[in-house]
Amino acid sequence: MLRRLYRAVVPAALRERAAYAREWLALIANYLLVRSRCWKVGVRPHALYIEGTNICNAACVFCAYPQMQRPKVTMTMEVFRKAVDEYAALGLREVDLTPIVGDPFVDPHLFERLDYLKAKPEVKRFHFYTNTILLRPGTAERLMGYGERFWIFCSFGGFDRETYHRVMGVDRLEQAVANIRTLIETKKAAGSTVGLHVNLRVPKGNAKGEFWEYLLARQAEGLVAVDGVDDYDNWGGKIGEEVLRGAGLVPKPPPVHNGPCRRLLTGPVILADGRVNACCCRDVEATLIIGDVKTRPLADILSGPELKELIRRHERKDFPEICKTCTKYQSLWTGVRDD
């Protein structure tokens, strides 16, 4: 009742600011405890970032996947279950199935993973990003059965064939459009509560035409949310500004590197081979390894000396190579909003 009253009385914009403030204060508190010499406290990621597979079927211009040299592998279910169980035991509640690279529909264990997460009520939300190209007949119906705890984010790179090909690196516009429509219409027919987002990765002014009007109409019906990216980072220096501009995308301006990147506390990732990397976002070659869940408990890794030393290096401005020029970097001191 108090929550309903709060939502009725307090404007949405103010509620959002309050939520961000609470999140930032919790992050600062976690940082201070992690850095305390009196406590063996680990970081508390906002989600369990877990790389079911690092294999993708696209070659997006804004992603460093086409340059990746590390072996392309798929996580075993044994490692997956161990990671999820140990994460849940820490009292944490959200699972993200798509860092650092890879499309979930390439993963042969995708539905085993989703079934496992659905069967664990302590996991309050789980989700993935996909380009939707490999959506198979019957897959949408199965996905819609996972309910309101499950969210699907669809990356979409252009409303005409040339733009889509230039941005996504593959000539699959028709498949992507058809498959996003299938997800939306299947959700509508099933009355599903699964969350659907279409995340636009398109040049400014490209959002137009019949499919754009379709998305706006379905958004008005509450079936899908549509949002986009205004500027694009350089993946730790691997993607040049000229490459992004050549695709009509706006490069993200370089941030001021001041103190620890907040992702060291919010986003360690379990890689497909079981190793744990300190950055879930942009370290495509996994150069910031802090442990391996096959040989160490996740709690020990998140409170271990490897991660704490990385945090100290950031404090000293002794940034690892991947961090030095990264335009995805966000200082812990600037808050939690991902600009």
CSV table of C-alpha atoms in Angstrom, one decimal, residues 11-288:
chain,number,residue,atom,x,y,z
A,11,PRO,CA,6.3,12.3,-9.9
A,12,ALA,CA,8.0,9.6,-12.1
A,13,ALA,CA,11.0,11.8,-12.8
A,14,LEU,CA,11.7,12.3,-9.1
A,15,ARG,CA,11.2,8.6,-8.4
A,16,GLU,CA,13.8,7.8,-11.0
A,17,ARG,CA,16.3,10.3,-9.6
A,18,ALA,CA,15.7,8.8,-6.1
A,19,ALA,CA,16.3,5.3,-7.4
A,20,TYR,CA,19.6,6.4,-9.1
A,21,ALA,CA,20.7,8.1,-5.8
A,22,ARG,CA,20.0,5.0,-3.8
A,23,GLU,CA,21.9,2.8,-6.3
A,24,TRP,CA,24.9,5.1,-6.3
A,25,LEU,CA,25.0,5.3,-2.5
A,26,ALA,CA,24.8,1.5,-2.2
A,27,LEU,CA,27.7,1.3,-4.8
A,28,ILE,CA,29.8,3.7,-2.7
A,29,ALA,CA,29.1,1.8,0.4
A,30,ASN,CA,30.2,-1.5,-1.2
A,31,TYR,CA,33.4,0.2,-2.5
A,32,LEU,CA,34.3,1.5,1.0
A,33,LEU,CA,33.7,-2.0,2.5
A,34,VAL,CA,35.7,-3.7,-0.3
A,35,ARG,CA,38.6,-1.3,0.3
A,36,SER,CA,38.4,-1.6,4.1
A,37,ARG,CA,41.3,-3.6,5.7
A,38,CYS,CA,39.0,-4.8,8.4
A,39,TRP,CA,36.5,-6.7,6.3
A,40,LYS,CA,36.8,-9.5,3.8
A,41,VAL,CA,34.0,-8.1,1.6
A,42,GLY,CA,33.5,-8.7,-2.1
A,43,VAL,CA,32.0,-6.6,-4.8
A,44,ARG,CA,28.3,-7.1,-5.3
A,45,PRO,CA,27.6,-7.0,-9.1
A,46,HIS,CA,24.3,-5.6,-10.2
A,47,ALA,CA,23.8,-8.8,-12.2
A,48,LEU,CA,25.5,-12.1,-12.8
A,49,TYR,CA,27.1,-11.4,-16.2
A,50,ILE,CA,27.6,-14.8,-17.7
A,51,GLU,CA,28.9,-15.5,-21.2
A,52,GLY,CA,26.9,-18.6,-22.3
A,53,THR,CA,28.8,-18.4,-25.6
A,54,ASN,CA,31.2,-16.0,-27.1
A,55,ILE,CA,30.2,-16.9,-30.6
A,56,CYS,CA,28.2,-14.4,-32.7
A,57,ASN,CA,26.6,-14.6,-36.1
A,58,ALA,CA,27.0,-10.9,-36.9
A,59,ALA,CA,29.9,-8.5,-37.3
A,60,CYS,CA,28.6,-5.2,-36.0
A,61,VAL,CA,30.7,-2.2,-36.8
A,62,PHE,CA,30.2,-0.9,-33.2
A,63,CYS,CA,31.5,-4.2,-31.6
A,64,ALA,CA,35.0,-5.6,-31.4
A,65,TYR,CA,33.8,-9.2,-31.9
A,66,PRO,CA,35.2,-9.4,-35.5
A,67,GLN,CA,38.7,-8.6,-34.0
A,68,MET,CA,38.5,-11.1,-31.2
A,69,GLN,CA,41.4,-13.6,-31.0
A,70,ARG,CA,40.5,-15.7,-27.9
A,71,PRO,CA,39.0,-19.1,-28.6
A,72,LYS,CA,35.4,-19.3,-29.5
A,73,VAL,CA,33.7,-21.6,-27.0
A,74,THR,CA,30.4,-22.4,-25.3
A,75,MET,CA,29.9,-22.7,-21.5
A,76,THR,CA,29.1,-26.2,-20.1
A,77,MET,CA,25.9,-26.5,-18.1
A,78,GLU,CA,28.0,-27.7,-15.1
A,79,VAL,CA,29.9,-24.5,-15.0
A,80,PHE,CA,26.7,-22.5,-15.6
A,81,ARG,CA,24.8,-24.1,-12.7
A,82,LYS,CA,27.7,-23.7,-10.3
A,83,ALA,CA,28.0,-20.0,-11.2
A,84,VAL,CA,24.3,-19.3,-10.8
A,85,ASP,CA,24.0,-21.2,-7.5
A,86,GLU,CA,27.0,-19.5,-6.0
A,87,TYR,CA,25.7,-16.1,-7.2
A,88,ALA,CA,22.3,-16.7,-5.7
A,89,ALA,CA,23.8,-17.8,-2.4
A,90,LEU,CA,25.3,-14.3,-2.2
A,91,GLY,CA,21.8,-12.9,-2.1
A,92,LEU,CA,22.0,-11.4,-5.6
A,93,ARG,CA,19.1,-11.6,-7.9
A,94,GLU,CA,19.7,-10.7,-11.6
A,95,VAL,CA,21.3,-12.7,-14.4
A,96,ASP,CA,22.4,-11.2,-17.8
A,97,LEU,CA,23.3,-13.8,-20.5
A,98,THR,CA,25.0,-11.6,-23.1
A,99,PRO,CA,28.3,-10.1,-22.1
A,100,ILE,CA,31.0,-9.6,-23.4
A,101,VAL,CA,30.2,-10.9,-26.9
A,102,GLY,CA,28.1,-13.6,-28.5
A,103,ASP,CA,24.5,-14.1,-29.5
A,104,PRO,CA,22.4,-16.4,-27.3
A,105,PHE,CA,20.6,-18.0,-30.2
A,106,VAL,CA,24.0,-19.5,-31.2
A,107,ASP,CA,24.1,-21.2,-27.8
A,108,PRO,CA,22.9,-24.9,-28.0
A,109,HIS,CA,22.2,-24.8,-24.2
A,110,LEU,CA,20.1,-21.6,-24.3
A,111,PHE,CA,16.8,-23.2,-23.2
A,112,GLU,CA,18.5,-25.4,-20.6
A,113,ARG,CA,19.9,-22.2,-19.1
A,114,LEU,CA,16.6,-20.4,-19.2
A,115,ASP,CA,14.8,-23.3,-17.7
A,116,TYR,CA,17.3,-23.4,-14.9
A,117,LEU,CA,16.9,-19.7,-14.2
A,118,LYS,CA,13.1,-19.9,-14.3
A,119,ALA,CA,13.2,-22.8,-11.7
A,120,LYS,CA,15.1,-20.6,-9.2
A,121,PRO,CA,12.7,-18.2,-7.6
A,122,GLU,CA,15.5,-16.3,-6.0
A,123,VAL,CA,16.5,-15.1,-9.5
A,124,LYS,CA,14.1,-12.2,-9.8
A,125,ARG,CA,15.1,-11.2,-13.4
A,126,PHE,CA,17.0,-12.7,-16.3
A,127,HIS,CA,17.6,-11.4,-19.8
A,128,PHE,CA,19.7,-11.3,-22.9
A,129,TYR,CA,20.5,-9.2,-26.0
A,130,THR,CA,20.1,-10.7,-29.5
A,131,ASN,CA,20.2,-9.6,-33.1
A,132,THR,CA,17.3,-12.1,-33.6
A,133,ILE,CA,18.6,-13.3,-36.9
A,134,LEU,CA,18.7,-17.0,-35.7
A,135,LEU,CA,15.2,-17.1,-34.2
A,136,ARG,CA,13.8,-20.5,-35.3
A,137,PRO,CA,10.2,-21.6,-35.9
A,138,GLY,CA,8.7,-22.3,-32.5
A,139,THR,CA,11.3,-20.5,-30.6
A,140,ALA,CA,9.2,-17.4,-30.0
A,141,GLU,CA,6.4,-19.4,-28.5
A,142,ARG,CA,8.8,-21.1,-26.1
A,143,LEU,CA,10.4,-17.9,-25.1
A,144,MET,CA,7.0,-16.3,-24.2
A,145,GLY,CA,6.5,-18.9,-21.6
A,146,TYR,CA,9.1,-17.6,-19.2
A,147,GLY,CA,7.0,-14.8,-17.8
A,148,GLU,CA,7.6,-11.4,-16.4
A,149,ARG,CA,10.9,-12.2,-14.9
A,150,PHE,CA,12.4,-12.6,-18.4
A,151,TRP,CA,13.4,-9.8,-20.8
A,152,ILE,CA,14.5,-9.9,-24.4
A,153,PHE,CA,16.5,-7.0,-25.8
A,154,CYS,CA,16.7,-7.0,-29.6
A,155,SER,CA,19.6,-5.0,-31.2
A,156,PHE,CA,18.5,-3.6,-34.6
A,157,GLY,CA,20.9,-1.8,-36.9
A,158,GLY,CA,19.0,-0.1,-39.7
A,159,PHE,CA,15.6,0.5,-41.4
A,160,ASP,CA,17.0,0.0,-44.9
A,161,ARG,CA,19.1,-2.9,-46.3
A,162,GLU,CA,22.2,-0.8,-47.0
A,163,THR,CA,22.3,0.8,-43.5
A,164,TYR,CA,21.6,-2.5,-41.8
A,165,HIS,CA,24.4,-4.2,-43.6
A,166,ARG,CA,26.8,-1.4,-42.9
A,167,VAL,CA,26.0,-1.3,-39.2
A,168,MET,CA,25.5,-5.0,-38.4
A,169,GLY,CA,28.1,-6.4,-40.8
A,170,VAL,CA,25.6,-9.0,-42.3
A,171,ASP,CA,23.0,-8.7,-45.0
A,172,ARG,CA,20.1,-10.0,-42.9
A,173,LEU,CA,17.6,-7.1,-42.7
A,174,GLU,CA,14.6,-9.2,-43.8
A,175,GLN,CA,15.2,-11.9,-41.3
A,176,ALA,CA,15.7,-9.4,-38.4
A,177,VAL,CA,12.5,-7.6,-39.2
A,178,ALA,CA,10.5,-10.7,-39.6
A,179,ASN,CA,11.8,-12.2,-36.4
A,180,ILE,CA,11.2,-9.1,-34.3
A,181,ARG,CA,7.6,-9.0,-35.7
A,182,THR,CA,7.3,-12.7,-34.7
A,183,LEU,CA,8.4,-12.0,-31.2
A,184,ILE,CA,5.9,-9.1,-30.8
A,185,GLU,CA,3.0,-10.8,-32.4
A,186,THR,CA,3.6,-14.1,-30.5
A,187,LYS,CA,3.7,-12.1,-27.2
A,188,LYS,CA,0.4,-10.5,-28.1
A,189,ALA,CA,-1.3,-13.7,-29.1
A,190,ALA,CA,-0.1,-15.5,-26.0
A,191,GLY,CA,-0.8,-12.6,-23.6
A,192,SER,CA,2.7,-13.1,-22.4
A,193,THR,CA,4.3,-10.9,-19.7
A,194,VAL,CA,7.8,-11.3,-21.1
A,195,GLY,CA,9.5,-8.0,-21.5
A,196,LEU,CA,10.4,-7.0,-25.0
A,197,HIS,CA,12.8,-4.1,-26.0
A,198,VAL,CA,14.0,-3.1,-29.4
A,199,ASN,CA,17.3,-1.3,-29.0
A,200,LEU,CA,18.1,0.8,-32.1
A,201,ARG,CA,21.7,1.0,-33.3
A,202,VAL,CA,21.0,3.2,-36.3
A,203,PRO,CA,22.4,6.5,-37.7
A,204,LYS,CA,20.4,9.6,-36.8
A,205,GLY,CA,17.4,10.1,-39.1
A,206,ASN,CA,17.3,6.4,-40.2
A,207,ALA,CA,14.3,5.5,-38.1
A,208,LYS,CA,11.5,5.8,-40.6
A,209,GLY,CA,9.4,3.7,-42.9
A,210,GLU,CA,6.8,1.0,-42.4
A,211,PHE,CA,8.7,-1.1,-39.8
A,212,TRP,CA,9.4,2.0,-37.8
A,213,GLU,CA,5.7,2.9,-37.8
A,214,TYR,CA,4.9,-0.7,-36.8
A,215,LEU,CA,7.2,-0.5,-33.8
A,216,LEU,CA,5.7,2.8,-32.6
A,217,ALA,CA,2.2,1.3,-32.9
A,218,ARG,CA,3.2,-1.8,-30.9
A,219,GLN,CA,4.9,0.4,-28.3
A,220,ALA,CA,1.7,2.4,-27.9
A,221,GLU,CA,-0.1,-0.9,-27.3
A,222,GLY,CA,2.4,-1.8,-24.5
A,223,LEU,CA,3.8,-4.8,-26.3
A,224,VAL,CA,7.4,-3.5,-26.8
A,225,ALA,CA,9.6,-0.7,-25.7
A,226,VAL,CA,11.8,1.1,-28.2
A,227,ASP,CA,15.0,3.0,-27.4
A,228,GLY,CA,18.3,3.7,-28.9
A,229,VAL,CA,22.0,4.7,-28.5
A,230,ASP,CA,23.1,8.2,-29.2
A,231,ASP,CA,26.9,7.6,-29.2
A,232,TYR,CA,29.2,4.6,-29.4
A,233,ASP,CA,32.3,3.8,-27.5
A,234,ASN,CA,35.6,2.6,-28.8
A,235,TRP,CA,35.8,-0.8,-27.1
A,236,GLY,CA,39.0,0.0,-25.2
A,237,GLY,CA,40.5,1.6,-28.3
A,238,LYS,CA,39.8,-1.2,-30.7
A,239,ILE,CA,37.2,0.7,-32.8
A,240,GLY,CA,38.3,4.0,-34.3
A,241,GLU,CA,36.2,7.1,-34.6
A,242,GLU,CA,36.5,7.0,-38.4
A,243,VAL,CA,35.0,3.5,-38.5
A,244,LEU,CA,32.0,4.6,-36.5
A,245,ARG,CA,31.5,7.8,-38.5
A,246,GLY,CA,31.8,5.8,-41.7
A,247,ALA,CA,28.7,3.9,-40.6
A,248,GLY,CA,26.9,7.1,-39.7
A,249,LEU,CA,27.3,6.5,-36.0
A,250,VAL,CA,28.5,9.1,-33.5
A,251,PRO,CA,31.6,8.3,-31.4
A,252,LYS,CA,31.4,8.8,-27.7
A,253,PRO,CA,33.7,11.6,-26.4
A,254,PRO,CA,36.7,10.5,-24.2
A,255,PRO,CA,35.8,10.6,-20.5
A,256,VAL,CA,38.1,11.9,-17.8
A,257,HIS,CA,39.7,8.9,-16.2
A,258,ASN,CA,39.5,9.7,-12.5
A,259,GLY,CA,39.4,6.8,-10.0
A,260,PRO,CA,38.0,3.3,-10.3
A,261,CYS,CA,35.7,2.5,-13.1
A,262,ARG,CA,32.4,1.6,-11.6
A,263,ARG,CA,32.2,-1.6,-13.7
A,264,LEU,CA,34.9,-3.1,-11.6
A,265,LEU,CA,32.3,-3.2,-8.8
A,266,THR,CA,29.1,-3.7,-10.8
A,267,GLY,CA,30.2,-5.9,-13.7
A,268,PRO,CA,32.7,-8.8,-13.4
A,269,VAL,CA,31.8,-11.4,-15.9
A,270,ILE,CA,32.0,-15.2,-16.0
A,271,LEU,CA,33.4,-16.1,-19.4
A,272,ALA,CA,32.3,-19.1,-21.5
A,273,ASP,CA,35.4,-21.1,-20.3
A,274,GLY,CA,34.7,-20.4,-16.6
A,275,ARG,CA,37.3,-17.7,-16.0
A,276,VAL,CA,36.1,-14.5,-14.4
A,277,ASN,CA,37.0,-11.2,-16.0
A,278,ALA,CA,36.8,-7.9,-14.1
A,279,CYS,CA,35.1,-6.1,-17.0
A,280,CYS,CA,31.9,-7.4,-18.5
A,281,CYS,CA,31.7,-4.7,-21.2
A,282,ARG,CA,34.6,-4.1,-23.5
A,283,ASP,CA,37.6,-6.4,-22.6
A,284,VAL,CA,37.0,-8.6,-25.6
A,285,GLU,CA,40.4,-10.5,-25.2
A,286,ALA,CA,39.8,-11.0,-21.4
A,287,THR,CA,43.0,-9.4,-20.2
A,288,LEU,CA,41.6,-8.6,-16.7
